[in-house]
PDB file of C-alpha atoms in Angstrom:
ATOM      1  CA  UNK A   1     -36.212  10.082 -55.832  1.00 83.00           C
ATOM      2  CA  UNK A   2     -34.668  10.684 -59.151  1.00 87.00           C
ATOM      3  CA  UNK A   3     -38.469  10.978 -60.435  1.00 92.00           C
ATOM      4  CA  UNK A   4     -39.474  13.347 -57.636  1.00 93.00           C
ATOM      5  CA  UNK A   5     -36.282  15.485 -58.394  1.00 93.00           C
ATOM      6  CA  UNK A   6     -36.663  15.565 -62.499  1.00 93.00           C
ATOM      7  CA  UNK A   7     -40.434  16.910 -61.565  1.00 95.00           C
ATOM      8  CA  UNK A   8     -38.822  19.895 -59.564  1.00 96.00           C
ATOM      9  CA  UNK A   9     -36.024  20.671 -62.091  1.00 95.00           C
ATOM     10  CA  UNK A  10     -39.394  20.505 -64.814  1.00 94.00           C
ATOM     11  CA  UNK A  11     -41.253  23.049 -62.093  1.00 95.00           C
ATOM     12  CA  UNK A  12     -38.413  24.935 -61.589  1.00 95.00           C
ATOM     13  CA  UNK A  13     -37.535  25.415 -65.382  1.00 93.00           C
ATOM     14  CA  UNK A  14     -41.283  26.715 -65.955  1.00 92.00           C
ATOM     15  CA  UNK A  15     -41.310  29.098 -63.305  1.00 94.00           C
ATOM     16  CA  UNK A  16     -37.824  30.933 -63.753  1.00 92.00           C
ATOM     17  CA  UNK A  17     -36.364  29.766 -60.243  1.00 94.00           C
ATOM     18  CA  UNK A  18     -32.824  29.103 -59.972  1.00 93.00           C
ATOM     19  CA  UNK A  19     -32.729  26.068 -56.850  1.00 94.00           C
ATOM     20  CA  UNK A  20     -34.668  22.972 -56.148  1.00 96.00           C
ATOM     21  CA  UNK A  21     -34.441  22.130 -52.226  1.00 96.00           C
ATOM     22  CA  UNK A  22     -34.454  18.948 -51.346  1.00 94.00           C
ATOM     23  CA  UNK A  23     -35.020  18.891 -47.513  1.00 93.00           C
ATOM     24  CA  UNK A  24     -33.534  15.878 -46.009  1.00 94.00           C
ATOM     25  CA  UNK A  25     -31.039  15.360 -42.276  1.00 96.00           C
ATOM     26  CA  UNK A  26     -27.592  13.893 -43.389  1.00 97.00           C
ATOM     27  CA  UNK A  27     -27.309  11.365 -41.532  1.00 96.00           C
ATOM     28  CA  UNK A  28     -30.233   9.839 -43.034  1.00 94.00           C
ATOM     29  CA  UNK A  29     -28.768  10.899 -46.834  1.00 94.00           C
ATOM     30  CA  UNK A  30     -25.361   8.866 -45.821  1.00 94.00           C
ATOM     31  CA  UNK A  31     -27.209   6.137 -44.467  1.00 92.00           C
ATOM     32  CA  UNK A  32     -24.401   3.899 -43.326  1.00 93.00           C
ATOM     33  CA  UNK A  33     -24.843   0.464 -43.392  1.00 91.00           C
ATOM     34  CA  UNK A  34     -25.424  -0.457 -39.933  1.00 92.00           C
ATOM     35  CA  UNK A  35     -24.609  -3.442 -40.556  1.00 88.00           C
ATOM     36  CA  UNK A  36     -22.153  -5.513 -43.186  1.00 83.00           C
ATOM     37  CA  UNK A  37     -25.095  -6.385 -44.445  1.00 80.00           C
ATOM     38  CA  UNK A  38     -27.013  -3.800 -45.106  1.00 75.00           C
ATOM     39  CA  UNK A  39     -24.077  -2.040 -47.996  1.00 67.00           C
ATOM     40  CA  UNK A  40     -24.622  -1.438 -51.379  1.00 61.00           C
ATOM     41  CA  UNK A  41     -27.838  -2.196 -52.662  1.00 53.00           C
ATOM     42  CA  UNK A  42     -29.414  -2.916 -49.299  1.00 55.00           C
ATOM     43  CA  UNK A  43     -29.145   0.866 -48.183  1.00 64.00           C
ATOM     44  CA  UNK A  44     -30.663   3.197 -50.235  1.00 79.00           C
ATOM     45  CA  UNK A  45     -28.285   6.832 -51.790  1.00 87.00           C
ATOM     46  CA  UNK A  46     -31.294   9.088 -52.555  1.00 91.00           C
ATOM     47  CA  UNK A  47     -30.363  11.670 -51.326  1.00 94.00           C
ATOM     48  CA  UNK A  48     -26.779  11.285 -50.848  1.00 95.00           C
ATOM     49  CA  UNK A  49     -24.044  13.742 -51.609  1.00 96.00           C
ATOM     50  CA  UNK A  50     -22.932  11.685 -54.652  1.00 95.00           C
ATOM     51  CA  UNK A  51     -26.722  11.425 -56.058  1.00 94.00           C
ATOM     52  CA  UNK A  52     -26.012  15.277 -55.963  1.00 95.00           C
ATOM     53  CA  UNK A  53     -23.001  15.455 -57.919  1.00 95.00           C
ATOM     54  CA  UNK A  54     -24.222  12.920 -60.495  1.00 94.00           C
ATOM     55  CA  UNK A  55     -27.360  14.719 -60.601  1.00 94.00           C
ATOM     56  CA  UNK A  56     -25.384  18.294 -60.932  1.00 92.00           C
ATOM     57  CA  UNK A  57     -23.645  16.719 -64.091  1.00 93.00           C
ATOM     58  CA  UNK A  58     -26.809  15.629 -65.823  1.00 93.00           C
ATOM     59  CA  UNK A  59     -28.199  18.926 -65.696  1.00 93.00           C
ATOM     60  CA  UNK A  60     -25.355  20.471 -67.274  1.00 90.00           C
ATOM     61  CA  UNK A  61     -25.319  18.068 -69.848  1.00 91.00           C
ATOM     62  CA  UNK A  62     -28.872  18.671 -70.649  1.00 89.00           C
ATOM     63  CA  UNK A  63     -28.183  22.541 -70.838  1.00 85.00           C
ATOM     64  CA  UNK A  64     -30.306  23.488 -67.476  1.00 85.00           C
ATOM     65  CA  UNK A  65     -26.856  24.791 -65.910  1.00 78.00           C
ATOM     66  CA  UNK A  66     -28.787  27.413 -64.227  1.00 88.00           C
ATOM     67  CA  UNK A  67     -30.725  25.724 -62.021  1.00 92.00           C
ATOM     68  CA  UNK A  68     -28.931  23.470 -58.706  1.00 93.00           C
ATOM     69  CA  UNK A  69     -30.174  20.834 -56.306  1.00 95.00           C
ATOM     70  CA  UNK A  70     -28.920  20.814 -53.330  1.00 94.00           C
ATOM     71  CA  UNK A  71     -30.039  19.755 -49.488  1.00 96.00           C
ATOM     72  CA  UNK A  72     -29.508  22.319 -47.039  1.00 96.00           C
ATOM     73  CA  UNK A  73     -29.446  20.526 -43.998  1.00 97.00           C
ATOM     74  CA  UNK A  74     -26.757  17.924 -45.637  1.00 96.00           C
ATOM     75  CA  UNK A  75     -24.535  18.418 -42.295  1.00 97.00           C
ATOM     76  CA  UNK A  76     -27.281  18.325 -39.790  1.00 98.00           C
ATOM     77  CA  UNK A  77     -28.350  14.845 -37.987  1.00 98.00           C
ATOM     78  CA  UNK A  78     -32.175  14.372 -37.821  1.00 97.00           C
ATOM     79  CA  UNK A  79     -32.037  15.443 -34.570  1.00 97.00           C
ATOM     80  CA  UNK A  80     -30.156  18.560 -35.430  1.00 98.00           C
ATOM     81  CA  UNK A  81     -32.728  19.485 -37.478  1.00 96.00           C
ATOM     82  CA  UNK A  82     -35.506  18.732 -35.604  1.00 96.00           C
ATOM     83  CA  UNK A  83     -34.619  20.927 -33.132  1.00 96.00           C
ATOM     84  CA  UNK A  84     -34.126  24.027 -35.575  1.00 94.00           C
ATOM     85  CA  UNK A  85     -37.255  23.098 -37.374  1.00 94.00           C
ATOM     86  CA  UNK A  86     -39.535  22.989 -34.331  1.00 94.00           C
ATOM     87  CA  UNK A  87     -38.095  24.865 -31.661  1.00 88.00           C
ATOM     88  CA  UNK A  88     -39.881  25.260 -28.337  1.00 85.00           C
ATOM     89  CA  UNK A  89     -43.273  25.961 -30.355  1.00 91.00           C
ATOM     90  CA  UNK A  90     -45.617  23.497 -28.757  1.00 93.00           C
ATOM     91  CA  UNK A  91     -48.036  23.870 -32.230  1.00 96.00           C
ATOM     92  CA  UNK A  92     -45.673  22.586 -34.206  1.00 95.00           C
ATOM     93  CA  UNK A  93     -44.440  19.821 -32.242  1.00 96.00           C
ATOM     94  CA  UNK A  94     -47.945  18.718 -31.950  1.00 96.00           C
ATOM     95  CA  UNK A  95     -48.230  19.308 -36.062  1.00 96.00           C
ATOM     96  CA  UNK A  96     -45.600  16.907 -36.188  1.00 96.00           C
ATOM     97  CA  UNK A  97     -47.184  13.599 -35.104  1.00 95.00           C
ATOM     98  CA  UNK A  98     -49.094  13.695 -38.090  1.00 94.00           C
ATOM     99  CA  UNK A  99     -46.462  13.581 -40.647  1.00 95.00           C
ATOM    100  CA  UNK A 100     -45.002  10.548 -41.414  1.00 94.00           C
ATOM    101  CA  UNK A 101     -41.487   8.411 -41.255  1.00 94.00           C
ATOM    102  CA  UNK A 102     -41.953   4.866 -41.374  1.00 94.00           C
ATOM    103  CA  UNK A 103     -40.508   2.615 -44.096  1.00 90.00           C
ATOM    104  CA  UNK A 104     -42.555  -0.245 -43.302  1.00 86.00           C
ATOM    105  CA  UNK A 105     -46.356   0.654 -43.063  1.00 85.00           C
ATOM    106  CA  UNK A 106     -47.479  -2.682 -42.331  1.00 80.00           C
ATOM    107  CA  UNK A 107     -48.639  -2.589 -38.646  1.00 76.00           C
ATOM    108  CA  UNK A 108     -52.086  -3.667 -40.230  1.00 71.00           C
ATOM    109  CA  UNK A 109     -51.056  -7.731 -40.794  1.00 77.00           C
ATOM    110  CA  UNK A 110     -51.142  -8.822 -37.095  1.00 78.00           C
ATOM    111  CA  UNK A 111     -54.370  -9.062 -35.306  1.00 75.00           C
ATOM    112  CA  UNK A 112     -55.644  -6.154 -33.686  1.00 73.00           C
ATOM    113  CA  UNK A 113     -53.180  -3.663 -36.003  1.00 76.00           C
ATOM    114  CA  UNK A 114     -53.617  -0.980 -37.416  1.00 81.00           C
ATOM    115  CA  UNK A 115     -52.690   0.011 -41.237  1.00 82.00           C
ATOM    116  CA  UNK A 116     -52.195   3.417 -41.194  1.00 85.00           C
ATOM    117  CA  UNK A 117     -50.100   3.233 -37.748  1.00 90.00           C
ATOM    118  CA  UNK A 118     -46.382   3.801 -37.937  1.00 94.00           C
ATOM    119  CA  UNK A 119     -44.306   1.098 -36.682  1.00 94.00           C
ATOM    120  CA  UNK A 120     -41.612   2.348 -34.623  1.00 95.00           C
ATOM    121  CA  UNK A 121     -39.102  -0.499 -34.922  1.00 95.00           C
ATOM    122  CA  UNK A 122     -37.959   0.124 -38.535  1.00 93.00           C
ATOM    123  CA  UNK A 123     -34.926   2.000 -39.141  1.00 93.00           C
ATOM    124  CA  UNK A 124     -36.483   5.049 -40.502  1.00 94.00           C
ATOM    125  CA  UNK A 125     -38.579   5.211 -37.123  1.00 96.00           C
ATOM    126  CA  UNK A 126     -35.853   4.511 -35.029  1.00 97.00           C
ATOM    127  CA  UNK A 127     -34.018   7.322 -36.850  1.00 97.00           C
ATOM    128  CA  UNK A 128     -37.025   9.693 -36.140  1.00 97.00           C
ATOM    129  CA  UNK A 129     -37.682   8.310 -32.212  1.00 97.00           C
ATOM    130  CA  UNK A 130     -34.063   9.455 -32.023  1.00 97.00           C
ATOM    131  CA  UNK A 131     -33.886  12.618 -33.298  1.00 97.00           C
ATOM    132  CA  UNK A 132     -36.835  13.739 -30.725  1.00 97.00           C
ATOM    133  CA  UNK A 133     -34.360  12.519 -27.888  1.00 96.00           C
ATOM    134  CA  UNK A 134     -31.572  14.184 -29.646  1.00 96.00           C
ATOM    135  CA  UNK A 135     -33.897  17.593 -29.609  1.00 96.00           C
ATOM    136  CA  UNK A 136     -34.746  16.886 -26.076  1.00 95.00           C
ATOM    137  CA  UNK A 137     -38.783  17.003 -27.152  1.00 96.00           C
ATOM    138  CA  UNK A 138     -41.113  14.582 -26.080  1.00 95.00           C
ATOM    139  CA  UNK A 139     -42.561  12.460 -28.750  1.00 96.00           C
ATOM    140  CA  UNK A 140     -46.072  12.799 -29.740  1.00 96.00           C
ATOM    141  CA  UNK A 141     -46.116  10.196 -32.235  1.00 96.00           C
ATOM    142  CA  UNK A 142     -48.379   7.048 -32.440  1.00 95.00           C
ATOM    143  CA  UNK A 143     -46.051   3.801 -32.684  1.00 95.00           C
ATOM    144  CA  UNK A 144     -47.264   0.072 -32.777  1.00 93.00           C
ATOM    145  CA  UNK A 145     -44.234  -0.748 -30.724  1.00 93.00           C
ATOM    146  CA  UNK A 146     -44.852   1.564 -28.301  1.00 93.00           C
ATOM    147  CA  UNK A 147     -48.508   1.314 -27.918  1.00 89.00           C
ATOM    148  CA  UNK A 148     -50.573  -0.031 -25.307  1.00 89.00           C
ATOM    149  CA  UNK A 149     -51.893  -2.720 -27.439  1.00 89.00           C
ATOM    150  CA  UNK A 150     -49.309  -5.004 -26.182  1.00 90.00           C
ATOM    151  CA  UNK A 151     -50.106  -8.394 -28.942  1.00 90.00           C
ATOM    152  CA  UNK A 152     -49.002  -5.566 -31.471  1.00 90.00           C
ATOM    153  CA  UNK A 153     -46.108  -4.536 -29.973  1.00 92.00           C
ATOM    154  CA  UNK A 154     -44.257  -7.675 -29.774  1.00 92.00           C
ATOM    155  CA  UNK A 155     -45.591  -8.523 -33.178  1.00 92.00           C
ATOM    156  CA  UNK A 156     -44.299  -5.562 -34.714  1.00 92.00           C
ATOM    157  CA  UNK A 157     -40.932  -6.509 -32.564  1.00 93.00           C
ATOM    158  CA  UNK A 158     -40.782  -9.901 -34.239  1.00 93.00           C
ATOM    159  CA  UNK A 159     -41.427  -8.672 -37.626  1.00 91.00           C
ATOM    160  CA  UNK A 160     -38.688  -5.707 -37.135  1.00 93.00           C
ATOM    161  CA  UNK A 161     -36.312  -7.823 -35.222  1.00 94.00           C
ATOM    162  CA  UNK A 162     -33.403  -7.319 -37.871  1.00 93.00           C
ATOM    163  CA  UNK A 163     -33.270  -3.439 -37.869  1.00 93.00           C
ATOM    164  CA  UNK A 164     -33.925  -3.732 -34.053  1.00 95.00           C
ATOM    165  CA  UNK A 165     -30.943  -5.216 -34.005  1.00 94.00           C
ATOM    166  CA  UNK A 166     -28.670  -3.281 -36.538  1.00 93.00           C
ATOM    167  CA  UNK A 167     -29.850   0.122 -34.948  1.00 94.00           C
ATOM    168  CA  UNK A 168     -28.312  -1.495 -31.357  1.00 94.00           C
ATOM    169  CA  UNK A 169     -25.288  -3.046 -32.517  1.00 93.00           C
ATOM    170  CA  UNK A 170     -24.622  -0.080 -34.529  1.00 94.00           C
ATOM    171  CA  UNK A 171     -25.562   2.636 -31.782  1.00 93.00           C
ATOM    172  CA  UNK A 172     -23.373   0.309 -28.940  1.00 92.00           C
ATOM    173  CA  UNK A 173     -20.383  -0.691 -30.869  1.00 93.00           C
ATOM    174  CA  UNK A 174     -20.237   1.937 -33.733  1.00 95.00           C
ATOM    175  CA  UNK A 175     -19.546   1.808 -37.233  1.00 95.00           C
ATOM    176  CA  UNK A 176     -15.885   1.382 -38.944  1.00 95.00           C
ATOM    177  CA  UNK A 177     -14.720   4.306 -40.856  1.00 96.00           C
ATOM    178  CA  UNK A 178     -13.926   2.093 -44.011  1.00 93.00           C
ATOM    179  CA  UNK A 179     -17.359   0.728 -44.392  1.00 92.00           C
ATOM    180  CA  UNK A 180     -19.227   4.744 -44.003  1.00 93.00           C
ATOM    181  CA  UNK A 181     -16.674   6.032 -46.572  1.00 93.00           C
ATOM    182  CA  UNK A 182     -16.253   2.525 -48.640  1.00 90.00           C
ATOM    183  CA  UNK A 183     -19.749   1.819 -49.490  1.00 83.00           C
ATOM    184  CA  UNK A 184     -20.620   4.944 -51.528  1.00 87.00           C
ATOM    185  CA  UNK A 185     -18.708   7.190 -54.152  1.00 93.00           C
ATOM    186  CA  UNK A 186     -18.362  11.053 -52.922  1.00 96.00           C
ATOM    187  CA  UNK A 187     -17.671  13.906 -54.879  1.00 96.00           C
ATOM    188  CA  UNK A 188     -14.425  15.900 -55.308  1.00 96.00           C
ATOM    189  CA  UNK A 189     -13.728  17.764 -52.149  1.00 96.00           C
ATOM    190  CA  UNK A 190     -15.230  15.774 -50.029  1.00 97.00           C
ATOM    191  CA  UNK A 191     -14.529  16.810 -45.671  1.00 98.00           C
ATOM    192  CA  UNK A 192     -14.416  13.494 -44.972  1.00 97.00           C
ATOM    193  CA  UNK A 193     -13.786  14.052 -41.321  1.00 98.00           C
ATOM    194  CA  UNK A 194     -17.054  15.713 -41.582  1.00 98.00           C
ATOM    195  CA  UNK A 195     -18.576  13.026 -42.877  1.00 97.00           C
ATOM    196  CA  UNK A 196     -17.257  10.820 -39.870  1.00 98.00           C
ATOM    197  CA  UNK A 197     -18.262  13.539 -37.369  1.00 98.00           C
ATOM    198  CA  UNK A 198     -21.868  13.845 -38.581  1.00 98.00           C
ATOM    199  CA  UNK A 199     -22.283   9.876 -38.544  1.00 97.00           C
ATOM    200  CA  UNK A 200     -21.132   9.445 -35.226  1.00 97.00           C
ATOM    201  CA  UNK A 201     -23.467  12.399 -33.915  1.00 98.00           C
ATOM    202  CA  UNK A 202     -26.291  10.610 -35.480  1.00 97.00           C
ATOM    203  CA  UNK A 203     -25.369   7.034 -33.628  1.00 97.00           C
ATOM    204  CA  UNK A 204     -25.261   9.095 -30.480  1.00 96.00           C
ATOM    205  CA  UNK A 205     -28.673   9.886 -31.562  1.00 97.00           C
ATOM    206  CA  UNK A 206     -30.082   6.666 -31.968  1.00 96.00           C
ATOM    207  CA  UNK A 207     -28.273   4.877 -28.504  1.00 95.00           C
ATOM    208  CA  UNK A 208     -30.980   7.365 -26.919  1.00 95.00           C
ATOM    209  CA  UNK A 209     -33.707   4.841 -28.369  1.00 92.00           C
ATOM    210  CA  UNK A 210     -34.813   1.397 -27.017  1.00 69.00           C
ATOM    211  CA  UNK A 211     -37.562  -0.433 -28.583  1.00 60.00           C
TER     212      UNK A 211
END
C-alpha cells in the first residue's frame, strides 16, 4: 500500500494536483482484531488513520507539503458506503459483481473449484457479503461458499474455518474497547468514541452474514 500510495504522490507531483484519494470504508482501515489473535502483525494498517499521519509526516519531510492523502470515506462502514456508492441504480449494482474483494483467491485447489471465483468465507468477503445486507441490496456476487457446487462449498468452509469463526464470535459477542484502540497507534486528536461507534456499526454489519 505504501508502494501504491508513493506512485500517486509521484502522479500527483507531475500533474500539479494537490490530493491523492485513497478510497477505502473505515471499518475495514481499523480492522480490529476479531480475535486476540489476529493483533499486531496478523491484521494488516494500510490504510489506517495512523498510516495517514505517518505518511502526512514523510511528505513534509521530503518537501511535497502541498500535496495530502487522505480517505474520504474514513467514517463510513463498508456498508455505509456501499449504499452511497450504488444507490438504487440497478446498472451499477450489477457492475459490481465483477469487481473484486477476496483475500484468499484460492477456490481453485479443491476438486471441481474454480480459480478465479471469490471465496466468500474469508474476512474480506465476509466484510463485503455484509455491507450488501447493511445496504439492504441483494448480492449479485459469485461465492464458492455460496454456490451450488456443494463439494466446494464445504471445502472452502474447511479451509476458511478460522475467519468463519472470528467474524461470528466477533459479530455475537463484540469486541473490547481496549483491544480496537490498543492494537494500533492514532494520531493527535483522535474522536475515539468515533472510532468505537464506527466499529460497532460495522459488527452490526457483519452479524447480518452466515456462511
Amino acid at each position: 500500500s505504501l508502494l501504491f500510495m508513493a506512485m500517486a504522490v509521484a502522479a500527483a507531483s507531475g500533474a500539479g494536483a494537490r490530493r491523492v484519494l485513497v478510497p477505502e470504508n473505515g471499518f475495514t482501515s481499523i480492522n480490529p482484531p476479531l480475535e486476540p489473535s489476529r493483533a499486531g502483525v496478523m491484521t494488516t494498517r494500510s490504510t489506517h488513520p495512523w498510516t495517514f499521519h505517518l505518511l502526512t509526516r514523510l511528505l513534509n519531510l521530503i518537501e511535497l507539503r502541498g500535496i495530502t492523502v487522505v480517505n474520504p470515506y474514513a467514517q463510513l462502514t463498508k456498508g455505509e458506503l456501499v449504499r452511497a456508492a450504488l444507490g438504487t441504480d440497478p446498472a451499477l449494482l450489477g457492475a459490481s459483481a465483477h469487481t473484486v474483494s477476496c483475500a484468499k483467491l484460492n477456490a481453485g485447489r479443491p476438486p471441481g473449484g474454480n480459480a478465479n471465483l471469490q471465496c466468500g468465507a474469508c474476512v474480506a468477503c465476509l466484510v463485503r457479503r455484509a455491507s450488501y445486507a447493511g445496504a439492504e441490496l441483494t448480492d449479485p456476487t459469485a461465492y464458492a461458499i455460496t454456490g451450488d457446487n456443494q463439494t466446494l462449498a464445504a471445502e472452502t468452509a474447511r479451509m476458511r474455518r478460522h475467519d468463519l469463526a472470528a467474524v461470528r464470535t466477533a459479530a455475537a459477542d463484540g469486541i473490547p474497547e481496549h483491544r480496537i484502540l490498543g492494537t494500533a497507534l492514532w494520531p493527535p486528536g483522535t474522536d475515539f468514541d468515533q472510532v468505537l461507534d464506527l466499529v460497532h456499526r460495522g459488527l452490526k454489519e457483519l452479524s447480518l452474514v452466515s456462511a
